[in-house]
Amino acid sequence: QAQFPLSPGELAWGFLRLPAGAEASLQPLLVAAVKKEILQPYITLFNQLQLEPIFTIAGLARLLACPSNGVLCSIMDVGAARSELVTRDENGVAGLRVISWGAESQDGVPTRELFQGNGSGSMGKLFLSGVEVPLTRIATRIRSESGKDVEVLSGASGPGRTTATLALKSRETTGVNSDLLTIQAGQSRP
């Protein structure tokens, strides 16, 4: 609680237990928090429908679209002005970054920024997602500038059809049981 600049009552938060190494004496956790006031309009709407909303981080939900056999992979969701890069290693979530670059950026694809600090070889295959952006052109550019294995995720276009929502729906229909960080107002869900 001391790590957050607001009181616990002002936050909606959650956590996910990450795999511990064989010699680890502490349990690693991924913790996320957001101001309740940001979620309040959605909470109010769902409560009026007699539903209890559970929120998650879209970037982490997108990881469900990666192959689930423990391989290293990354997903970059390309937006108009900025993009999100989520990386998974053999232990689970390894990083989540927002990159100040998007499909409308005048500069080329920031391959140095993408792979710097990730240990270029530790990033695994890069999957691209995004709505209404030229992903094939971006994938070709990343491949040519970095030599990385890049694949465009298909089927995520149109209203309500983001890679994150499709991955969550697939998780529900296939019964794949993978841990997902969830956030609830006032309480956490492991």
mmCIF file of N, CA and C in Angstrom, residues 64-142:
data_model
loop_
_atom_site.group_PDB
_atom_site.id
_atom_site.type_symbol
_atom_site.label_atom_id
_atom_site.label_comp_id
_atom_site.label_asym_id
_atom_site.label_seq_id
_atom_site.Cartn_x
_atom_site.Cartn_y
_atom_site.Cartn_z
ATOM 1 N N LEU A 64 -3.256 -13.628 -24.153
ATOM 2 C CA LEU A 64 -3.985 -14.880 -24.344
ATOM 3 C C LEU A 64 -4.024 -15.290 -25.814
ATOM 4 N N ALA A 65 -3.747 -14.339 -26.720
ATOM 5 C CA ALA A 65 -3.717 -14.659 -28.147
ATOM 6 C C ALA A 65 -2.405 -15.310 -28.573
ATOM 7 N N CYS A 66 -1.388 -15.240 -27.702
ATOM 8 C CA CYS A 66 -0.106 -15.908 -27.983
ATOM 9 C C CYS A 66 -0.274 -17.409 -27.800
ATOM 10 N N PRO A 67 0.559 -18.201 -28.458
ATOM 11 C CA PRO A 67 0.535 -19.643 -28.196
ATOM 12 C C PRO A 67 0.770 -19.894 -26.708
ATOM 13 N N SER A 68 0.065 -20.858 -26.133
ATOM 14 C CA SER A 68 0.127 -21.040 -24.678
ATOM 15 C C SER A 68 1.100 -22.124 -24.247
ATOM 16 N N ASN A 69 2.044 -22.474 -25.087
ATOM 17 C CA ASN A 69 2.958 -23.545 -24.719
ATOM 18 C C ASN A 69 4.228 -23.051 -24.042
ATOM 19 N N GLY A 70 4.173 -21.907 -23.400
ATOM 20 C CA GLY A 70 5.298 -21.409 -22.628
ATOM 21 C C GLY A 70 6.392 -20.753 -23.454
ATOM 22 N N VAL A 71 6.149 -20.542 -24.741
ATOM 23 C CA VAL A 71 7.176 -19.920 -25.568
ATOM 24 C C VAL A 71 7.231 -18.424 -25.311
ATOM 25 N N LEU A 72 8.381 -17.865 -25.584
ATOM 26 C CA LEU A 72 8.541 -16.425 -25.490
ATOM 27 C C LEU A 72 7.725 -15.769 -26.588
ATOM 28 N N CYS A 73 7.015 -14.731 -26.268
ATOM 29 C CA CYS A 73 6.308 -13.983 -27.307
ATOM 30 C C CYS A 73 5.998 -12.587 -26.809
ATOM 31 N N SER A 74 5.685 -11.723 -27.764
ATOM 32 C CA SER A 74 5.302 -10.353 -27.464
ATOM 33 C C SER A 74 4.145 -9.974 -28.369
ATOM 34 N N ILE A 75 3.306 -9.099 -27.868
ATOM 35 C CA ILE A 75 2.224 -8.551 -28.689
ATOM 36 C C ILE A 75 2.318 -7.037 -28.624
ATOM 37 N N MET A 76 2.332 -6.425 -29.807
ATOM 38 C CA MET A 76 2.291 -4.977 -29.870
ATOM 39 C C MET A 76 0.955 -4.591 -30.482
ATOM 40 N N ASP A 77 0.163 -3.864 -29.705
ATOM 41 C CA ASP A 77 -1.107 -3.347 -30.191
ATOM 42 C C ASP A 77 -0.827 -1.947 -30.718
ATOM 43 N N VAL A 78 -0.938 -1.787 -32.022
ATOM 44 C CA VAL A 78 -0.594 -0.531 -32.679
ATOM 45 C C VAL A 78 -1.814 0.379 -32.707
ATOM 46 N N GLY A 79 -1.681 1.526 -32.093
ATOM 47 C CA GLY A 79 -2.742 2.523 -32.124
ATOM 48 C C GLY A 79 -2.385 3.626 -33.099
ATOM 49 N N ALA A 80 -3.200 4.649 -33.145
ATOM 50 C CA ALA A 80 -2.951 5.753 -34.068
ATOM 51 C C ALA A 80 -1.713 6.556 -33.651
ATOM 52 N N ALA A 81 -1.618 6.921 -32.362
ATOM 53 C CA ALA A 81 -0.521 7.768 -31.899
ATOM 54 C C ALA A 81 0.469 7.053 -30.983
ATOM 55 N N ARG A 82 0.050 5.969 -30.352
ATOM 56 C CA ARG A 82 0.962 5.216 -29.479
ATOM 57 C C ARG A 82 0.587 3.740 -29.519
ATOM 58 N N SER A 83 1.489 2.924 -29.030
ATOM 59 C CA SER A 83 1.304 1.478 -29.079
ATOM 60 C C SER A 83 1.657 0.875 -27.729
ATOM 61 N N GLU A 84 1.104 -0.309 -27.455
ATOM 62 C CA GLU A 84 1.421 -1.051 -26.230
ATOM 63 C C GLU A 84 2.176 -2.310 -26.602
ATOM 64 N N LEU A 85 3.252 -2.573 -25.887
ATOM 65 C CA LEU A 85 4.047 -3.774 -26.103
ATOM 66 C C LEU A 85 4.026 -4.594 -24.823
ATOM 67 N N VAL A 86 3.542 -5.824 -24.919
ATOM 68 C CA VAL A 86 3.505 -6.737 -23.776
ATOM 69 C C VAL A 86 4.369 -7.939 -24.131
ATOM 70 N N THR A 87 5.250 -8.320 -23.210
ATOM 71 C CA THR A 87 6.168 -9.428 -23.449
ATOM 72 C C THR A 87 5.946 -10.515 -22.411
ATOM 73 N N ARG A 88 5.972 -11.758 -22.882
ATOM 74 C CA ARG A 88 5.846 -12.910 -21.986
ATOM 75 C C ARG A 88 7.084 -13.776 -22.160
ATOM 76 N N ASP A 89 7.622 -14.238 -21.016
ATOM 77 C CA ASP A 89 8.711 -15.196 -21.068
ATOM 78 C C ASP A 89 8.240 -16.509 -20.462
ATOM 79 N N GLU A 90 9.149 -17.416 -20.195
ATOM 80 C CA GLU A 90 8.753 -18.735 -19.690
ATOM 81 C C GLU A 90 8.094 -18.672 -18.314
ATOM 82 N N ASN A 91 8.237 -17.559 -17.595
ATOM 83 C CA ASN A 91 7.635 -17.407 -16.274
ATOM 84 C C ASN A 91 6.323 -16.650 -16.282
ATOM 85 N N GLY A 92 5.933 -16.121 -17.414
ATOM 86 C CA GLY A 92 4.704 -15.338 -17.496
ATOM 87 C C GLY A 92 4.983 -13.935 -17.999
ATOM 88 N N VAL A 93 4.231 -12.956 -17.518
ATOM 89 C CA VAL A 93 4.366 -11.568 -17.962
ATOM 90 C C VAL A 93 5.752 -11.052 -17.609
ATOM 91 N N ALA A 94 6.469 -10.558 -18.621
ATOM 92 C CA ALA A 94 7.813 -10.034 -18.393
ATOM 93 C C ALA A 94 7.852 -8.512 -18.476
ATOM 94 N N GLY A 95 6.888 -7.913 -19.153
ATOM 95 C CA GLY A 95 6.889 -6.461 -19.246
ATOM 96 C C GLY A 95 5.701 -5.933 -20.027
ATOM 97 N N LEU A 96 5.352 -4.697 -19.735
ATOM 98 C CA LEU A 96 4.295 -3.990 -20.448
ATOM 99 C C LEU A 96 4.765 -2.553 -20.597
ATOM 100 N N ARG A 97 4.852 -2.081 -21.830
ATOM 101 C CA ARG A 97 5.334 -0.717 -22.088
ATOM 102 C C ARG A 97 4.413 -0.008 -23.056
ATOM 103 N N VAL A 98 4.282 1.287 -22.875
ATOM 104 C CA VAL A 98 3.588 2.130 -23.841
ATOM 105 C C VAL A 98 4.679 2.840 -24.635
ATOM 106 N N ILE A 99 4.585 2.761 -25.946
ATOM 107 C CA ILE A 99 5.582 3.351 -26.839
ATOM 108 C C ILE A 99 4.953 4.551 -27.533
ATOM 109 N N SER A 100 5.647 5.677 -27.514
ATOM 110 C CA SER A 100 5.132 6.900 -28.145
ATOM 111 C C SER A 100 5.324 6.830 -29.655
ATOM 112 N N TRP A 101 4.659 5.878 -30.255
ATOM 113 C CA TRP A 101 4.694 5.696 -31.705
ATOM 114 C C TRP A 101 3.423 4.980 -32.105
ATOM 115 N N GLY A 102 2.853 5.363 -33.219
ATOM 116 C CA GLY A 102 1.648 4.711 -33.710
ATOM 117 C C GLY A 102 1.593 4.743 -35.222
ATOM 118 N N ALA A 103 0.525 4.219 -35.768
ATOM 119 C CA ALA A 103 0.376 4.095 -37.212
ATOM 120 C C ALA A 103 0.402 5.446 -37.919
ATOM 121 N N GLU A 104 -0.008 6.512 -37.232
ATOM 122 C CA GLU A 104 -0.020 7.838 -37.852
ATOM 123 C C GLU A 104 1.283 8.600 -37.652
ATOM 124 N N SER A 105 2.242 7.993 -36.945
ATOM 125 C CA SER A 105 3.534 8.650 -36.720
ATOM 126 C C SER A 105 4.263 8.817 -38.038
ATOM 127 N N GLN A 106 4.929 9.935 -38.185
ATOM 128 C CA GLN A 106 5.660 10.214 -39.419
ATOM 129 C C GLN A 106 6.990 9.471 -39.471
ATOM 130 N N ASP A 107 7.509 9.099 -38.312
ATOM 131 C CA ASP A 107 8.776 8.367 -38.262
ATOM 132 C C ASP A 107 8.534 6.922 -38.640
ATOM 133 N N GLY A 108 9.617 6.238 -38.956
ATOM 134 C CA GLY A 108 9.532 4.813 -39.238
ATOM 135 C C GLY A 108 9.229 4.036 -37.967
ATOM 136 N N VAL A 109 9.062 2.753 -38.100
ATOM 137 C CA VAL A 109 8.800 1.884 -36.947
ATOM 138 C C VAL A 109 10.005 1.939 -36.008
ATOM 139 N N PRO A 110 9.791 2.187 -34.723
ATOM 140 C CA PRO A 110 10.912 2.346 -33.776
ATOM 141 C C PRO A 110 11.508 0.993 -33.367
ATOM 142 N N THR A 111 12.164 0.326 -34.301
ATOM 143 C CA THR A 111 12.669 -1.016 -33.993
ATOM 144 C C THR A 111 13.708 -0.997 -32.876
ATOM 145 N N ARG A 112 14.518 0.032 -32.808
ATOM 146 C CA ARG A 112 15.502 0.105 -31.707
ATOM 147 C C ARG A 112 14.797 0.191 -30.359
ATOM 148 N N GLU A 113 13.791 1.058 -30.273
ATOM 149 C CA GLU A 113 13.044 1.212 -29.026
ATOM 150 C C GLU A 113 12.299 -0.076 -28.675
ATOM 151 N N LEU A 114 11.794 -0.757 -29.683
ATOM 152 C CA LEU A 114 11.067 -1.999 -29.452
ATOM 153 C C LEU A 114 11.945 -3.070 -28.838
ATOM 154 N N PHE A 115 13.152 -3.216 -29.364
ATOM 155 C CA PHE A 115 13.983 -4.334 -28.973
ATOM 156 C C PHE A 115 15.046 -3.973 -27.952
ATOM 157 N N GLN A 116 15.308 -2.704 -27.755
ATOM 158 C CA GLN A 116 16.284 -2.275 -26.773
ATOM 159 C C GLN A 116 15.730 -2.507 -25.374
ATOM 160 N N GLY A 117 16.512 -3.065 -24.497
ATOM 161 C CA GLY A 117 16.070 -3.309 -23.138
ATOM 162 C C GLY A 117 15.270 -4.585 -22.998
ATOM 163 N N ASN A 118 14.877 -5.190 -24.106
ATOM 164 C CA ASN A 118 14.170 -6.465 -24.039
ATOM 165 C C ASN A 118 15.126 -7.613 -24.276
ATOM 166 N N GLY A 119 16.378 -7.319 -24.561
ATOM 167 C CA GLY A 119 17.310 -8.362 -24.925
ATOM 168 C C GLY A 119 16.800 -8.998 -26.195
ATOM 169 N N SER A 120 17.021 -8.345 -27.289
ATOM 170 C CA SER A 120 16.469 -8.703 -28.593
ATOM 171 C C SER A 120 16.164 -10.182 -28.767
ATOM 172 N N GLY A 121 17.015 -11.064 -28.266
ATOM 173 C CA GLY A 121 16.768 -12.488 -28.420
ATOM 174 C C GLY A 121 15.737 -13.020 -27.447
ATOM 175 N N SER A 122 15.445 -12.295 -26.370
ATOM 176 C CA SER A 122 14.527 -12.802 -25.349
ATOM 177 C C SER A 122 13.079 -12.413 -25.602
ATOM 178 N N MET A 123 12.816 -11.724 -26.672
ATOM 179 C CA MET A 123 11.475 -11.224 -26.927
ATOM 180 C C MET A 123 10.593 -12.268 -27.608
ATOM 181 N N GLY A 124 11.195 -13.229 -28.270
ATOM 182 C CA GLY A 124 10.422 -14.237 -28.971
ATOM 183 C C GLY A 124 9.719 -13.660 -30.178
ATOM 184 N N LYS A 125 8.749 -14.380 -30.657
ATOM 185 C CA LYS A 125 7.984 -13.936 -31.819
ATOM 186 C C LYS A 125 7.158 -12.713 -31.454
ATOM 187 N N LEU A 126 7.064 -11.775 -32.386
ATOM 188 C CA LEU A 126 6.283 -10.559 -32.173
ATOM 189 C C LEU A 126 4.983 -10.665 -32.956
ATOM 190 N N PHE A 127 3.862 -10.550 -32.250
ATOM 191 C CA PHE A 127 2.548 -10.534 -32.874
ATOM 192 C C PHE A 127 2.066 -9.088 -32.902
ATOM 193 N N LEU A 128 1.424 -8.686 -33.987
ATOM 194 C CA LEU A 128 0.891 -7.334 -34.107
ATOM 195 C C LEU A 128 -0.628 -7.371 -34.111
ATOM 196 N N SER A 129 -1.215 -6.431 -33.395
ATOM 197 C CA SER A 129 -2.660 -6.269 -33.425
ATOM 198 C C SER A 129 -2.947 -4.782 -33.524
ATOM 199 N N GLY A 130 -4.170 -4.466 -33.835
ATOM 200 C CA GLY A 130 -4.574 -3.072 -33.940
ATOM 201 C C GLY A 130 -5.809 -2.982 -34.803
ATOM 202 N N VAL A 131 -6.544 -1.925 -34.622
ATOM 203 C CA VAL A 131 -7.763 -1.725 -35.384
ATOM 204 C C VAL A 131 -7.541 -0.562 -36.346
ATOM 205 N N GLU A 132 -7.899 -0.780 -37.592
ATOM 206 C CA GLU A 132 -7.830 0.282 -38.598
ATOM 207 C C GLU A 132 -6.404 0.804 -38.814
ATOM 208 N N VAL A 133 -5.403 -0.062 -38.741
ATOM 209 C CA VAL A 133 -4.032 0.364 -39.001
ATOM 210 C C VAL A 133 -3.403 -0.596 -40.010
ATOM 211 N N PRO A 134 -2.407 -0.125 -40.762
ATOM 212 C CA PRO A 134 -1.768 -0.950 -41.803
ATOM 213 C C PRO A 134 -0.755 -1.938 -41.203
ATOM 214 N N LEU A 135 -1.245 -2.975 -40.559
ATOM 215 C CA LEU A 135 -0.365 -3.886 -39.837
ATOM 216 C C LEU A 135 0.590 -4.654 -40.745
ATOM 217 N N THR A 136 0.154 -5.028 -41.927
ATOM 218 C CA THR A 136 1.022 -5.795 -42.825
ATOM 219 C C THR A 136 2.251 -4.976 -43.205
ATOM 220 N N ARG A 137 2.047 -3.718 -43.496
ATOM 221 C CA ARG A 137 3.176 -2.828 -43.841
ATOM 222 C C ARG A 137 4.116 -2.660 -42.649
ATOM 223 N N ILE A 138 3.549 -2.511 -41.460
ATOM 224 C CA ILE A 138 4.359 -2.359 -40.253
ATOM 225 C C ILE A 138 5.150 -3.642 -39.989
ATOM 226 N N ALA A 139 4.515 -4.799 -40.153
ATOM 227 C CA ALA A 139 5.193 -6.079 -39.935
ATOM 228 C C ALA A 139 6.359 -6.244 -40.897
ATOM 229 N N THR A 140 6.146 -5.896 -42.157
ATOM 230 C CA THR A 140 7.210 -6.003 -43.162
ATOM 231 C C THR A 140 8.389 -5.124 -42.786
ATOM 232 N N ARG A 141 8.100 -3.936 -42.330
ATOM 233 C CA ARG A 141 9.169 -2.994 -41.946
ATOM 234 C C ARG A 141 9.951 -3.516 -40.744
ATOM 235 N N ILE A 142 9.257 -4.039 -39.732
ATOM 236 C CA ILE A 142 9.946 -4.572 -38.553
ATOM 237 C C ILE A 142 10.822 -5.756 -38.955
#
